[in-house]
PDB file of C-alpha atoms and ligand atoms in Angstrom:
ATOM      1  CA  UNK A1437     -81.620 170.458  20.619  1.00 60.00           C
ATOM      2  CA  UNK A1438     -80.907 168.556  17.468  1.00 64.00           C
ATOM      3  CA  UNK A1439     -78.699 165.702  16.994  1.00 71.00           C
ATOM      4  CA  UNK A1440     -76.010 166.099  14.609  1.00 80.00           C
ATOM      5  CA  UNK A1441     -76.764 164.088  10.987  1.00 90.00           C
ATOM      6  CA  UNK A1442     -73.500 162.340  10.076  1.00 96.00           C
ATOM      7  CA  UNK A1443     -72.956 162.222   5.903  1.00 98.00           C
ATOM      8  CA  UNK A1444     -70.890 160.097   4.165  1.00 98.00           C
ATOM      9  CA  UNK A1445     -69.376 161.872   0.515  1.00 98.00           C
ATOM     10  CA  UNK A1446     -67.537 160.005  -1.956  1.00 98.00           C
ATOM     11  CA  UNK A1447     -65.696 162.533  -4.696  1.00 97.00           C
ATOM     12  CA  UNK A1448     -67.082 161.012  -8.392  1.00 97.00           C
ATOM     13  CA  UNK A1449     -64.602 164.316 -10.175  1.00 95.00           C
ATOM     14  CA  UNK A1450     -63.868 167.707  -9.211  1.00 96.00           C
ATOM     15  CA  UNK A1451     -67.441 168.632 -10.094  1.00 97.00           C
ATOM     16  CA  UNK A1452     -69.444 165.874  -8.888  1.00 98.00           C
ATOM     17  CA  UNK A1453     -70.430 164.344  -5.412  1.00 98.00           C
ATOM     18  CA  UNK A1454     -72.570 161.337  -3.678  1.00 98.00           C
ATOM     19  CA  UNK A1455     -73.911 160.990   0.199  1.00 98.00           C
ATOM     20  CA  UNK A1456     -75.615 159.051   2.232  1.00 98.00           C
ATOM     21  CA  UNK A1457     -77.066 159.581   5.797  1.00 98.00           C
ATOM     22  CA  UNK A1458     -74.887 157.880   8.210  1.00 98.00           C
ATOM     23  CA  UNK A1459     -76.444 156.232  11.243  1.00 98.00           C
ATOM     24  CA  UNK A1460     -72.572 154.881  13.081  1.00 97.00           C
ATOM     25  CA  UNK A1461     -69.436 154.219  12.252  1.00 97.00           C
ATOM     26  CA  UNK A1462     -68.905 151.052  13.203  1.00 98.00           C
ATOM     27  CA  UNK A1463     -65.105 150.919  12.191  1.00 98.00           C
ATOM     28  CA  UNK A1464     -62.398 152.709  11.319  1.00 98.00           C
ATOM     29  CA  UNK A1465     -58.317 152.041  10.960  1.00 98.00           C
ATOM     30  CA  UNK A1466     -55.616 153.256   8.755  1.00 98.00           C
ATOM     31  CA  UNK A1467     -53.863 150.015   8.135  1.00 98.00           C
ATOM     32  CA  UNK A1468     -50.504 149.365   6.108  1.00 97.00           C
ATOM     33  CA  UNK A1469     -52.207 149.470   3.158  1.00 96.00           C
ATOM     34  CA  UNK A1470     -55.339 152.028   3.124  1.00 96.00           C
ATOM     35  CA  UNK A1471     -57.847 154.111   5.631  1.00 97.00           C
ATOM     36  CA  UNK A1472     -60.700 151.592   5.760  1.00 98.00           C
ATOM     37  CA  UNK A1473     -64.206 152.501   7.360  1.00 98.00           C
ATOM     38  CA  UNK A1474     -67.075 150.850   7.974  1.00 98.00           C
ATOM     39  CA  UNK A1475     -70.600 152.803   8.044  1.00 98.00           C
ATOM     40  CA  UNK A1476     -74.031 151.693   8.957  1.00 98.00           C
ATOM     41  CA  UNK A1477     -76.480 153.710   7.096  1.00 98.00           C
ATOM     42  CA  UNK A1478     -79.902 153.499   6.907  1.00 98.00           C
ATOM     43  CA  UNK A1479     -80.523 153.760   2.821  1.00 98.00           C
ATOM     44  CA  UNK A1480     -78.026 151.335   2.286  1.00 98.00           C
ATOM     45  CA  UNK A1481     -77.855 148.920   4.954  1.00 98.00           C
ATOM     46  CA  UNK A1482     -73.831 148.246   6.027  1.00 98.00           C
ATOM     47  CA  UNK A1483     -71.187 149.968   4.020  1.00 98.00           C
ATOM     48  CA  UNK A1484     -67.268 149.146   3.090  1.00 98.00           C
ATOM     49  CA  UNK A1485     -65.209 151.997   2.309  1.00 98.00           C
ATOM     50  CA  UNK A1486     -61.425 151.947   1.021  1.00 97.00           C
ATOM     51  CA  UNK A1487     -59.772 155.387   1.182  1.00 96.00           C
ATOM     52  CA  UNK A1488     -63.176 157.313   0.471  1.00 97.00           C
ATOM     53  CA  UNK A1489     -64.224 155.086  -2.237  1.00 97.00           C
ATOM     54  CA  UNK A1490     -67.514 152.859  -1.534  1.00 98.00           C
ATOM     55  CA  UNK A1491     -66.216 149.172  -2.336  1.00 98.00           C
ATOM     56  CA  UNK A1492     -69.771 147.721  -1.481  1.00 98.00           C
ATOM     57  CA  UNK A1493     -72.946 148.086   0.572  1.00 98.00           C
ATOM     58  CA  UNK A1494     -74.745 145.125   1.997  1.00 98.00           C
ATOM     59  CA  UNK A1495     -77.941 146.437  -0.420  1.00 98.00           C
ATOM     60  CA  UNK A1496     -76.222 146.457  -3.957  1.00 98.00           C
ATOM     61  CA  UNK A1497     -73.216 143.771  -3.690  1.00 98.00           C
ATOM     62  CA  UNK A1498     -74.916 141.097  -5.104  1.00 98.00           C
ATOM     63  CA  UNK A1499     -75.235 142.935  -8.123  1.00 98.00           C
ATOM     64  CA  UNK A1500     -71.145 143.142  -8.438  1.00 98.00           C
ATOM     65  CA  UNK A1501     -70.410 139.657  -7.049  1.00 98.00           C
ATOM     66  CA  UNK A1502     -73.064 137.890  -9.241  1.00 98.00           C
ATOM     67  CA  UNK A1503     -71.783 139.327 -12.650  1.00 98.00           C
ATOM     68  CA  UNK A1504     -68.289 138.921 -11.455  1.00 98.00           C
ATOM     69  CA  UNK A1505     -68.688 135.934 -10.748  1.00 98.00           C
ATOM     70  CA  UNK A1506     -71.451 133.870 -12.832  1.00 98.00           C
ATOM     71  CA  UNK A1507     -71.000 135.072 -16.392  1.00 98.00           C
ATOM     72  CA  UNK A1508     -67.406 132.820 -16.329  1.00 98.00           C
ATOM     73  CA  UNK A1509     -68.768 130.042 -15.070  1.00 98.00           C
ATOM     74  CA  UNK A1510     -71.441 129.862 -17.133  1.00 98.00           C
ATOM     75  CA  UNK A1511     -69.320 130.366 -20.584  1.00 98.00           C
ATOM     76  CA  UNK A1512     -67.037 127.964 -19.149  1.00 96.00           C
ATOM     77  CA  UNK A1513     -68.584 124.951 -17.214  1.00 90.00           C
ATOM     78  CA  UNK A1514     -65.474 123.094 -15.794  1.00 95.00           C
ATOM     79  CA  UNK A1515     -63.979 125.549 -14.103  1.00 98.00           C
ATOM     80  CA  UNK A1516     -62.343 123.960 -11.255  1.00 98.00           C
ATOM     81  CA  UNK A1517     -59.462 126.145  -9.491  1.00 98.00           C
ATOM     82  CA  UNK A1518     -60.077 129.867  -9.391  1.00 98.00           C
ATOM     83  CA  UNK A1519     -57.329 132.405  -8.347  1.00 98.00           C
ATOM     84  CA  UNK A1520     -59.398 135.797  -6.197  1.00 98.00           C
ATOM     85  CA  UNK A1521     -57.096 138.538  -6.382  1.00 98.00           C
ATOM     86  CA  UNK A1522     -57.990 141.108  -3.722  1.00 97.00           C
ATOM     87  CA  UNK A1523     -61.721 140.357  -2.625  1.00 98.00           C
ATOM     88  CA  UNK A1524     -61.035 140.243   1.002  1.00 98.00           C
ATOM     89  CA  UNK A1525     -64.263 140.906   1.687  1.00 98.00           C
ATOM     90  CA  UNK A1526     -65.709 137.583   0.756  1.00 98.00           C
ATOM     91  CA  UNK A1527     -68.719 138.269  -1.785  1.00 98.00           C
ATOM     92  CA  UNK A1528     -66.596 136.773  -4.811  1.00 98.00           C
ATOM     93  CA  UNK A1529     -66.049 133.538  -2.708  1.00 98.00           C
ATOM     94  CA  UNK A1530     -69.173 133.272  -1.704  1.00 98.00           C
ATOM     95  CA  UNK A1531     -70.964 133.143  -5.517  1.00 98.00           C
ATOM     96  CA  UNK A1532     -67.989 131.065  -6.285  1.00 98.00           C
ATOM     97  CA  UNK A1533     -69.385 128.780  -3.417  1.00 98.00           C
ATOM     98  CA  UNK A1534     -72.171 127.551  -5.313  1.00 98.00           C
ATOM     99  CA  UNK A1535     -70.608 125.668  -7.922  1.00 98.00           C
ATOM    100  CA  UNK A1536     -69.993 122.011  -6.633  1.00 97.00           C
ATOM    101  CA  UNK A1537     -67.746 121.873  -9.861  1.00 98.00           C
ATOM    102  CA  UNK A1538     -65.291 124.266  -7.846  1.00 98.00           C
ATOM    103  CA  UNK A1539     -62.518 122.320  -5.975  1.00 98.00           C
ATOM    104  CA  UNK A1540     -60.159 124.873  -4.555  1.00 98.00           C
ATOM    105  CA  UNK A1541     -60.421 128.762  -4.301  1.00 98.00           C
ATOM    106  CA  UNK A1542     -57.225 130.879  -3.928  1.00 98.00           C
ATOM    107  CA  UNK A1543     -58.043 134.033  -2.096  1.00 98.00           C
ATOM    108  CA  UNK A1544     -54.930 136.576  -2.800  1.00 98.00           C
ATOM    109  CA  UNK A1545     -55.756 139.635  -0.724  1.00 98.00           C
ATOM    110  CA  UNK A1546     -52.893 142.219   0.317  1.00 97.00           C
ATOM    111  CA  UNK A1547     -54.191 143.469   3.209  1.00 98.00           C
ATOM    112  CA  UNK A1548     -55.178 141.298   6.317  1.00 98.00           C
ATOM    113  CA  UNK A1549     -56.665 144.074   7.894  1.00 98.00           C
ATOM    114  CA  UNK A1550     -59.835 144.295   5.167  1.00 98.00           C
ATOM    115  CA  UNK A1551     -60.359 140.327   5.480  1.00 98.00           C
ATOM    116  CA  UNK A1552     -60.630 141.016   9.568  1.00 98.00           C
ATOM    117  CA  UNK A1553     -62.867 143.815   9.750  1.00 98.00           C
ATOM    118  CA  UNK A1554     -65.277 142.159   7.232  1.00 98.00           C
ATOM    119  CA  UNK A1555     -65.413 139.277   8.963  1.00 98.00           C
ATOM    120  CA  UNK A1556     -66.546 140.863  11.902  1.00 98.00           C
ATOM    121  CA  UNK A1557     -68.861 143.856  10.671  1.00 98.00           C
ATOM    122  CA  UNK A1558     -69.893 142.324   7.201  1.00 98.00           C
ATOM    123  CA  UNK A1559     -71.033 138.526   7.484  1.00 98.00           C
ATOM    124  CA  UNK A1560     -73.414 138.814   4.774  1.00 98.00           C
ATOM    125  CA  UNK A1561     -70.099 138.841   2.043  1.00 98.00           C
ATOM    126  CA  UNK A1562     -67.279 137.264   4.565  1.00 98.00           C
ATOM    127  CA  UNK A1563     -69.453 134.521   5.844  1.00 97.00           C
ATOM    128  CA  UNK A1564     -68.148 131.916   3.811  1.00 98.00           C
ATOM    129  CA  UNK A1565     -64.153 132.903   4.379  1.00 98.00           C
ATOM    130  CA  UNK A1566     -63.576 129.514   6.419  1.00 97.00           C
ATOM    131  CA  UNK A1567     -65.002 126.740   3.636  1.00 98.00           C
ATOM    132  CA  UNK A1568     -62.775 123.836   3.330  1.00 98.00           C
ATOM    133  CA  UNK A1569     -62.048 125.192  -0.511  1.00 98.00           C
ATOM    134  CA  UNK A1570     -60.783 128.062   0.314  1.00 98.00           C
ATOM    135  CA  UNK A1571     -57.183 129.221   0.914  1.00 98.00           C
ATOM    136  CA  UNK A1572     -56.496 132.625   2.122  1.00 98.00           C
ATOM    137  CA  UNK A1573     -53.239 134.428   1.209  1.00 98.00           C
ATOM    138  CA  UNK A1574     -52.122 137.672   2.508  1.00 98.00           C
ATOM    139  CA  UNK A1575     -50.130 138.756   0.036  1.00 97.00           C
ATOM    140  CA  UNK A1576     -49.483 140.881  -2.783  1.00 96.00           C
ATOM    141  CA  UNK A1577     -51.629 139.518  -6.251  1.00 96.00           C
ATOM    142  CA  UNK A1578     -48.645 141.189  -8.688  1.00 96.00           C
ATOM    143  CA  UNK A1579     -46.195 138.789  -7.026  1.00 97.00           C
ATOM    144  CA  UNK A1580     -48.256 135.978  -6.615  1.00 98.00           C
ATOM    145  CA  UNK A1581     -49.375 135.228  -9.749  1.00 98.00           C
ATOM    146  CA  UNK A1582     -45.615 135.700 -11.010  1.00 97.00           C
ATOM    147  CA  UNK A1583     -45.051 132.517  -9.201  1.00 97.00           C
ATOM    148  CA  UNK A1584     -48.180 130.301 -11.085  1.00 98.00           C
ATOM    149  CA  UNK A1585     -47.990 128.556 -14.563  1.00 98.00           C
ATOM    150  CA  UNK A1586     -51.192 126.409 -15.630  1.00 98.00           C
ATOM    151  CA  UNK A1587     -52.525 126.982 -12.428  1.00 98.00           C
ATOM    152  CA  UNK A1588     -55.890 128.531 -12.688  1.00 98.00           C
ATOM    153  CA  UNK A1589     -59.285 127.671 -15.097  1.00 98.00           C
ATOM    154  CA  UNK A1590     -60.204 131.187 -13.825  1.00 98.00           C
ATOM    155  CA  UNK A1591     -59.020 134.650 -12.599  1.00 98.00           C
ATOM    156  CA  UNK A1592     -61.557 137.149 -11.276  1.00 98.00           C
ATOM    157  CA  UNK A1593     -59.597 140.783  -9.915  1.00 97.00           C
ATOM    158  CA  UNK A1594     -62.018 141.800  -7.498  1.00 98.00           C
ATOM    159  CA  UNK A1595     -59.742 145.230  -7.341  1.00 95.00           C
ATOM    160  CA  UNK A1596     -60.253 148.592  -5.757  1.00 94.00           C
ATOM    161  CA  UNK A1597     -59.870 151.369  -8.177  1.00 92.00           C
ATOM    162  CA  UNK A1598     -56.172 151.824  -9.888  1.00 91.00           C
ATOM    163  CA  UNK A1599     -54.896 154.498  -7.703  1.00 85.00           C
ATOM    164  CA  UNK A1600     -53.228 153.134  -4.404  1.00 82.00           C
ATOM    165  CA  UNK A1601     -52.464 149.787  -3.497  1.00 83.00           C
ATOM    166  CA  UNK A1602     -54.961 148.325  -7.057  1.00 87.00           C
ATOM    167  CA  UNK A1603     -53.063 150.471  -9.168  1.00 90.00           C
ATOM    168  CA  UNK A1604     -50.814 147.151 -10.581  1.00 90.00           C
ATOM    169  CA  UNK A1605     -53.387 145.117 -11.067  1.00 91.00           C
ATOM    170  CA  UNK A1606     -54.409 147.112 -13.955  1.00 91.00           C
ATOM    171  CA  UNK A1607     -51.210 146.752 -16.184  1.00 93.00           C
ATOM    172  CA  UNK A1608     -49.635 144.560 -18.989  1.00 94.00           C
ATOM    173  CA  UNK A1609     -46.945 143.448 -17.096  1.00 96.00           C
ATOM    174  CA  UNK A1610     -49.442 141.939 -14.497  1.00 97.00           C
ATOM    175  CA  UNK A1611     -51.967 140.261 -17.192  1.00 97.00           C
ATOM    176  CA  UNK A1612     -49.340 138.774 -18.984  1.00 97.00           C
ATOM    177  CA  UNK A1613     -48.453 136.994 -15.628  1.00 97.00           C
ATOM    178  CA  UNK A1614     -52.354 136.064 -15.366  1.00 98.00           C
ATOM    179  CA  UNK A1615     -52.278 134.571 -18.759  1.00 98.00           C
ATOM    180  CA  UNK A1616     -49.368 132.394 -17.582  1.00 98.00           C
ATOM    181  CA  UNK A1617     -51.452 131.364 -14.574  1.00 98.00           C
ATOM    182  CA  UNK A1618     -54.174 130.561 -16.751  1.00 98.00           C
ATOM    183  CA  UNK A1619     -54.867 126.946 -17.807  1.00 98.00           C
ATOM    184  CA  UNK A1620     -55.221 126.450 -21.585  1.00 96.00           C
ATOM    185  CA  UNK A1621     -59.178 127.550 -21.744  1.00 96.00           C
ATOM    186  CA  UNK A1622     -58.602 129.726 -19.049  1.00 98.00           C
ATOM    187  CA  UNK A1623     -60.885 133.205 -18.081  1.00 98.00           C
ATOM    188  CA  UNK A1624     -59.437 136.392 -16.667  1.00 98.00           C
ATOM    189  CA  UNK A1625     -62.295 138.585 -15.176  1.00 98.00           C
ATOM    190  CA  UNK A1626     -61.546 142.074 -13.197  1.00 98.00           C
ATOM    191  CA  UNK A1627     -63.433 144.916 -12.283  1.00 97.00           C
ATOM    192  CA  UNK A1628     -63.357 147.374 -15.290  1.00 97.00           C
ATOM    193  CA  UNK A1629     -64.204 150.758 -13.917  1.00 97.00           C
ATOM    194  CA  UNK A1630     -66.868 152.969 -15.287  1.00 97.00           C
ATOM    195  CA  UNK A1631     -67.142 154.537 -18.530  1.00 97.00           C
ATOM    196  CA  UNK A1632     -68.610 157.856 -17.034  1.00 97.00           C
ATOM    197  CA  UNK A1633     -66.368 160.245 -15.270  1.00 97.00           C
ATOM    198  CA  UNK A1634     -63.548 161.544 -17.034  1.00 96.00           C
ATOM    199  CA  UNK A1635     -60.866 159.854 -14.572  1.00 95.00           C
ATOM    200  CA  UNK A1636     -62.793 156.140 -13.989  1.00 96.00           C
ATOM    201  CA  UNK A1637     -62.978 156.106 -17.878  1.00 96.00           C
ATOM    202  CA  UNK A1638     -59.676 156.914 -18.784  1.00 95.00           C
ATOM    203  CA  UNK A1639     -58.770 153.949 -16.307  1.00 95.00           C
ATOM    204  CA  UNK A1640     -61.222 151.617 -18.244  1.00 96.00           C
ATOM    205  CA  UNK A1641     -59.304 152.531 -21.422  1.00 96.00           C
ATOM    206  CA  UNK A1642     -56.637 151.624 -19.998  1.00 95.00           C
ATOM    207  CA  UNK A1643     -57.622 148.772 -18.366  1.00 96.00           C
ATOM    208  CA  UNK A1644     -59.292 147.396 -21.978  1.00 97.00           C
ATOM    209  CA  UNK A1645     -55.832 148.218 -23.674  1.00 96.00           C
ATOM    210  CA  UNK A1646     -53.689 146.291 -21.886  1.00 96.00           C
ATOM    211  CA  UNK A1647     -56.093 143.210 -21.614  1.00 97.00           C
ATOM    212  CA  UNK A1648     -56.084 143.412 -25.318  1.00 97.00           C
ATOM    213  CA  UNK A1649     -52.559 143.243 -25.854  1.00 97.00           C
ATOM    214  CA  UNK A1650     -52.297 140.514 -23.590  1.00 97.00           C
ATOM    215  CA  UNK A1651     -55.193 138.100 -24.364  1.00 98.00           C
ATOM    216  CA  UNK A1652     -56.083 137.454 -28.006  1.00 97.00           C
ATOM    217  CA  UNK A1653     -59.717 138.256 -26.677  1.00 96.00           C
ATOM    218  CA  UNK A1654     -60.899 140.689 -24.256  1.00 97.00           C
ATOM    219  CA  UNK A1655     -64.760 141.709 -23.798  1.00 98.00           C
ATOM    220  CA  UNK A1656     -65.877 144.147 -21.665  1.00 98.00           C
ATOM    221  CA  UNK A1657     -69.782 143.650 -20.158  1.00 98.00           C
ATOM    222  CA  UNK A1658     -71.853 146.408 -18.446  1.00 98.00           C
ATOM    223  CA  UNK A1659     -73.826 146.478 -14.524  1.00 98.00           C
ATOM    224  CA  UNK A1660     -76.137 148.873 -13.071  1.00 98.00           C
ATOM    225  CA  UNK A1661     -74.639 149.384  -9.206  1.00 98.00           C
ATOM    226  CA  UNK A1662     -76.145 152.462  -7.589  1.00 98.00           C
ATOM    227  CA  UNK A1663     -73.860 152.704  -5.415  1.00 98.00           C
ATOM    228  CA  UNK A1664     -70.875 153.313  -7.396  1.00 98.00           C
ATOM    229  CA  UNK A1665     -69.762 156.088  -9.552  1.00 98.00           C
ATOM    230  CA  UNK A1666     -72.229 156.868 -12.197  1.00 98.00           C
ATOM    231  CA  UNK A1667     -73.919 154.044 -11.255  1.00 98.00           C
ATOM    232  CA  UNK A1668     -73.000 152.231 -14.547  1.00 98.00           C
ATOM    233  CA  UNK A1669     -70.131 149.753 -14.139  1.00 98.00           C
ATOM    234  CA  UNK A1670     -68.351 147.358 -16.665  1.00 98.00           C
ATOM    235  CA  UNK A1671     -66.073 144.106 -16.246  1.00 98.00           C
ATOM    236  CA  UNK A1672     -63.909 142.469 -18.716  1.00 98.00           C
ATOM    237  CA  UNK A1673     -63.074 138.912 -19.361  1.00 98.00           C
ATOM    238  CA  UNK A1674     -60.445 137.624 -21.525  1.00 98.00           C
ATOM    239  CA  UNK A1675     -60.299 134.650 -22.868  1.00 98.00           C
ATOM    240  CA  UNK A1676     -57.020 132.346 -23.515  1.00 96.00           C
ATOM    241  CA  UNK A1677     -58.539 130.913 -26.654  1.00 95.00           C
ATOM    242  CA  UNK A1678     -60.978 133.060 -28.198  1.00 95.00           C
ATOM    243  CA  UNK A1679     -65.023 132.636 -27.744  1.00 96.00           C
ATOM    244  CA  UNK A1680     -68.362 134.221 -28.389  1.00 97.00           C
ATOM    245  CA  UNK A1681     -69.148 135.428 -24.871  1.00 98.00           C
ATOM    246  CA  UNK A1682     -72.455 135.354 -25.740  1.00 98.00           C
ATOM    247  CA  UNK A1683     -72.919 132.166 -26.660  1.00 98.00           C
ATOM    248  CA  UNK A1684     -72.998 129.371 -24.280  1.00 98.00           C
ATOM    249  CA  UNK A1685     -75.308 126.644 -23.121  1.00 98.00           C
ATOM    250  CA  UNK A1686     -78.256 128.173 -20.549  1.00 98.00           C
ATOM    251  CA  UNK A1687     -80.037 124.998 -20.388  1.00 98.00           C
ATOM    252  CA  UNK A1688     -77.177 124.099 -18.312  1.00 98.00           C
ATOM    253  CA  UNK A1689     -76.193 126.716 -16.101  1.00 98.00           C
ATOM    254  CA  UNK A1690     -80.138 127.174 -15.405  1.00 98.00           C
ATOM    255  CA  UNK A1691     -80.093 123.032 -14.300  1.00 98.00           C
ATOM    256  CA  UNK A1692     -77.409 123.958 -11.483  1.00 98.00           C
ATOM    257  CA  UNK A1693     -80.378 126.020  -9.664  1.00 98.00           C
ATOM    258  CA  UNK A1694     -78.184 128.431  -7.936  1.00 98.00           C
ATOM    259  CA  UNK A1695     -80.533 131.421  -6.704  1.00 98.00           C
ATOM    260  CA  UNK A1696     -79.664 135.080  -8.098  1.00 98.00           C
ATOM    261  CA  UNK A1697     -80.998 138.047  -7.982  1.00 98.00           C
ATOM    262  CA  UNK A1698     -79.565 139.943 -10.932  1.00 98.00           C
ATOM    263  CA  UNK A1699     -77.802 137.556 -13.112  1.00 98.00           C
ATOM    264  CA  UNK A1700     -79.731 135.266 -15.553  1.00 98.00           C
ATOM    265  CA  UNK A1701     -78.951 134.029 -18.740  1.00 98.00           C
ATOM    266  CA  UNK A1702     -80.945 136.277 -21.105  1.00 98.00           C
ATOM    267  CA  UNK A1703     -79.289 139.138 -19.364  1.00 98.00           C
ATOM    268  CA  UNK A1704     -75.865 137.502 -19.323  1.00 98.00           C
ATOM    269  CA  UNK A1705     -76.135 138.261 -23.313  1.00 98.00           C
ATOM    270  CA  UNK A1706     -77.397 141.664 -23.511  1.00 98.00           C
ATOM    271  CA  UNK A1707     -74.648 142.705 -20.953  1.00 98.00           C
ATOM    272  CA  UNK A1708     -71.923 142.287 -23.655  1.00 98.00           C
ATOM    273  CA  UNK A1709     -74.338 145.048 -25.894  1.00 98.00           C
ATOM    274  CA  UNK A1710     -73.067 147.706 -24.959  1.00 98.00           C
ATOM    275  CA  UNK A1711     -73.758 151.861 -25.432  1.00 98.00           C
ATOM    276  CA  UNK A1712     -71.604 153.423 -28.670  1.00 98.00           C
ATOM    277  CA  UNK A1713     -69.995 155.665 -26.492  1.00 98.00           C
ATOM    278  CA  UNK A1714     -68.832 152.851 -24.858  1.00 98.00           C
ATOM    279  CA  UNK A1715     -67.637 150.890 -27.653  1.00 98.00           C
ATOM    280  CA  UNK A1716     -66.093 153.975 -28.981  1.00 98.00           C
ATOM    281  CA  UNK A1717     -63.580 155.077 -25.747  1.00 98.00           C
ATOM    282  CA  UNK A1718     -62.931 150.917 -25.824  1.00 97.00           C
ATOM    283  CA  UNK A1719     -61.753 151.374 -29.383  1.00 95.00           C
ATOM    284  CA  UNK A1720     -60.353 154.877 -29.086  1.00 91.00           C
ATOM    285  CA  UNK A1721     -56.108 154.228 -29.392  1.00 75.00           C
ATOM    286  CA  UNK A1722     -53.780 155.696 -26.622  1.00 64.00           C
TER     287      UNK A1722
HETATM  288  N1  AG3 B3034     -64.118 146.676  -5.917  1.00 65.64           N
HETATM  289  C1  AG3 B3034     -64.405 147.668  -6.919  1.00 65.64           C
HETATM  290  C2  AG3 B3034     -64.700 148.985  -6.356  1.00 65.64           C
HETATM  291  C3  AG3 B3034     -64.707 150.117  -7.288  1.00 65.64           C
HETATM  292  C4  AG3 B3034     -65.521 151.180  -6.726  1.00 65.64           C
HETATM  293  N2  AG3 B3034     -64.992 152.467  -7.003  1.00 65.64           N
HETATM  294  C5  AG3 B3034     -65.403 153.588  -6.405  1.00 65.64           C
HETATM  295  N3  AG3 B3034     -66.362 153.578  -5.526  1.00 65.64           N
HETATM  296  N4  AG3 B3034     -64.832 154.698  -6.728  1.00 65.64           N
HETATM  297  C6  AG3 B3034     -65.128 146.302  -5.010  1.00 65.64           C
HETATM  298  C7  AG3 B3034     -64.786 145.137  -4.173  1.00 65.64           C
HETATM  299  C8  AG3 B3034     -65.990 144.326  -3.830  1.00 65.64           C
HETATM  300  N5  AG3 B3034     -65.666 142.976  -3.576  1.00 65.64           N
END
C-alpha cells in the first residue's frame, strides 16, 4: 500500500499555482485574526503560512529579513529606535539584533497567536523575541503608530499581503501617521509586493502611490525569494528628507562585520536598478 503524499498549493492568480511536498503539519489554528499553519517539508525545511499565503520558509527567509532589514541601516548609520509593524515571527528582529547602535526595538504585531506558534515551531526567526531591546506589543500597527510623534529613526512593515488583516498598512492614511512617527532623518521600509501577477502588482502600484504622496521620496528595491509569488519581490523605503539610496558609505557598514548571506554592499546598489517594466507600472498614474 502507498502512503498518501500531502501537497501544500498556494494560488499565485486564477491561472497559476505553486506546491511543495509536505512531510507534517506541525500546526494549525484559526485565530482572531487569520488560519495560520505550520508545515514541515522536505524542499524547504519549516514553513509559515497565513491564510494560504507562504509568509516564509526556514530555507529562503534570510533573503527577506536581510534586505528588509540591512539596506536602512546601512544608508542611515544612527539608527537607534526602530518601530516592527507586524513581524511576529521574529526574522526582522533578529537582523535588527546585530546592530549594537540599536537601543530599543518596538515589535507591533496584531495577532498574539503568530508570535506563539513561531516561538515554538520556528526558533530559527523567533529566537531572539526575549532580548532586553525588545518590546512586544499586541496590537493593531494602524492605531499604534497614530499615537507616536518623533518616535522612530526607522519603520520596517514586515506585512502580509493587503487583503485581510495587512490590508491598512498599505494606505495614505496609515503612512502619513508613519511619517509623523518618524524622527527628522527618519526611514520607512515595508514589504512591496511583486511586480508579476496581475493582482500582487496592482497592490505594488498602489503601495508605491501612496508612499509617494506621503514621503517626498520613495524608492522601491528588488529580491529574488523562491518561495514567493513569481519569485521576484520588491520593498520600498521612503525617506523623510530626500537621499540617493544608492549612495552611502560601505567602508562602514562592511567594518560592523555582521555575517549575511545575501545582502552586501555592491548588491545593496544594483537592487535599486530595476527592470523597465518595473519602473513603468511604478510610474504608471491611477
Ligand atoms: N511578509 C510578506 C509576505 C508576502 C508573501 N505573499 C504571498 N506569499 N502571497 C512576510 C513576513 C515575514 N516576516
Amino acid at each position: 500500500m502507498q502512503t498518501k503524499e500531502l501537497w501544500f498549493t498556494e494560488n499565485y492568480s486564477d491561472d497559476a499555482r505553486f506546491s511543495f511536498r509536505v512531510d507534517a503539519q506541525l500546526y494549525t489554528h484559526k485565530s482572531r485574526y487569520q488560519q495560520i499553519d505550520i508545515y514541515d517539508t522536505p524542499q524547504f525545511g519549516r514553513v509559515l503560512v497565513l491564510d494560504g499565503c507562504v509568509m516564509l520558509t526556514e530555507k529562503d527567509e534570510f533573503i527577506y529579513h536581510e534586505m528588509i532589514t540591512h539596506p536602512a541601516l546601512a544608508l542611515h548609520p544612527d539608527i537607534r529606535t526602530v518601530l516592527v509593524i507586524g513581524g511576529g515571527d521574529g526574522g526582522c528582529v533578529r537582523e535588527l539584533l546585530q546592530y549594537p547602535g540599536i537601543q530599543q526595538i518596538d515589535l507591533c504585531e496584531i495577532d498574539r497567536d503568530v508570535i506563539k506558534a513561531c516561538r515554538k515551531y520556528l526558533p530559527q526567526t523567533a529566537e531572539k523575541l526575549d532580548d532586553i531591546r525588545v518590546e512586544l506589543h499586541i496590537a493593531d500597527g494602524i492605531r499604534f503608530v497614530r499615537q507616536k510623534k518623533n518616535a522612530y529613526d526607522l519603520i520596517i512593515v514586515d506585512s502580509t499581503d493587503p487583503f485581510g488583516p495587512g490590508e491598512g498598512l498599505f494606505t495614505r492614511e496609515f503612512y502619513g501617521n508613519c511619517f509623523g512617527a518618524l524622527t527628522e532623518n527618519g526611514l520607512l521600509v515595508n514589504q512591496h509586493e511583486s511586480p508579476y501577477y496581475r493582482e500582487d502588482a496592482l497592490a505594488m502600484q498602489r503601495a508605491h502611490r501612496q508612499l509617494s504622496a506621503v514621503f517626498p521620496q520613495a524608492s522601491v528595491y528588488q529580491v529574488h525569494i523562491p518561495t514567493y509569488p513569481s519569485g521576484h519581490w520588491l520593498f520600498g523605503l521612503a525617506a523623510k528628507t530626500p537621499l540617493d539610496p544608492t549612495v552611502f558609505d560601505e567602508a562602514a557598514w562592511n567594518a560592523l562585520g555582521i555575517p549575511t548571506r545575501y545582502y552586501n554592499t555592491a548588491l545593496h546598489k544594483g537592487a535599486f536598478a530595476l527592470p523597465n517594466y518595473v519602473k513603468e507600472l511604478l510610474n504608471e498614474k491611477a
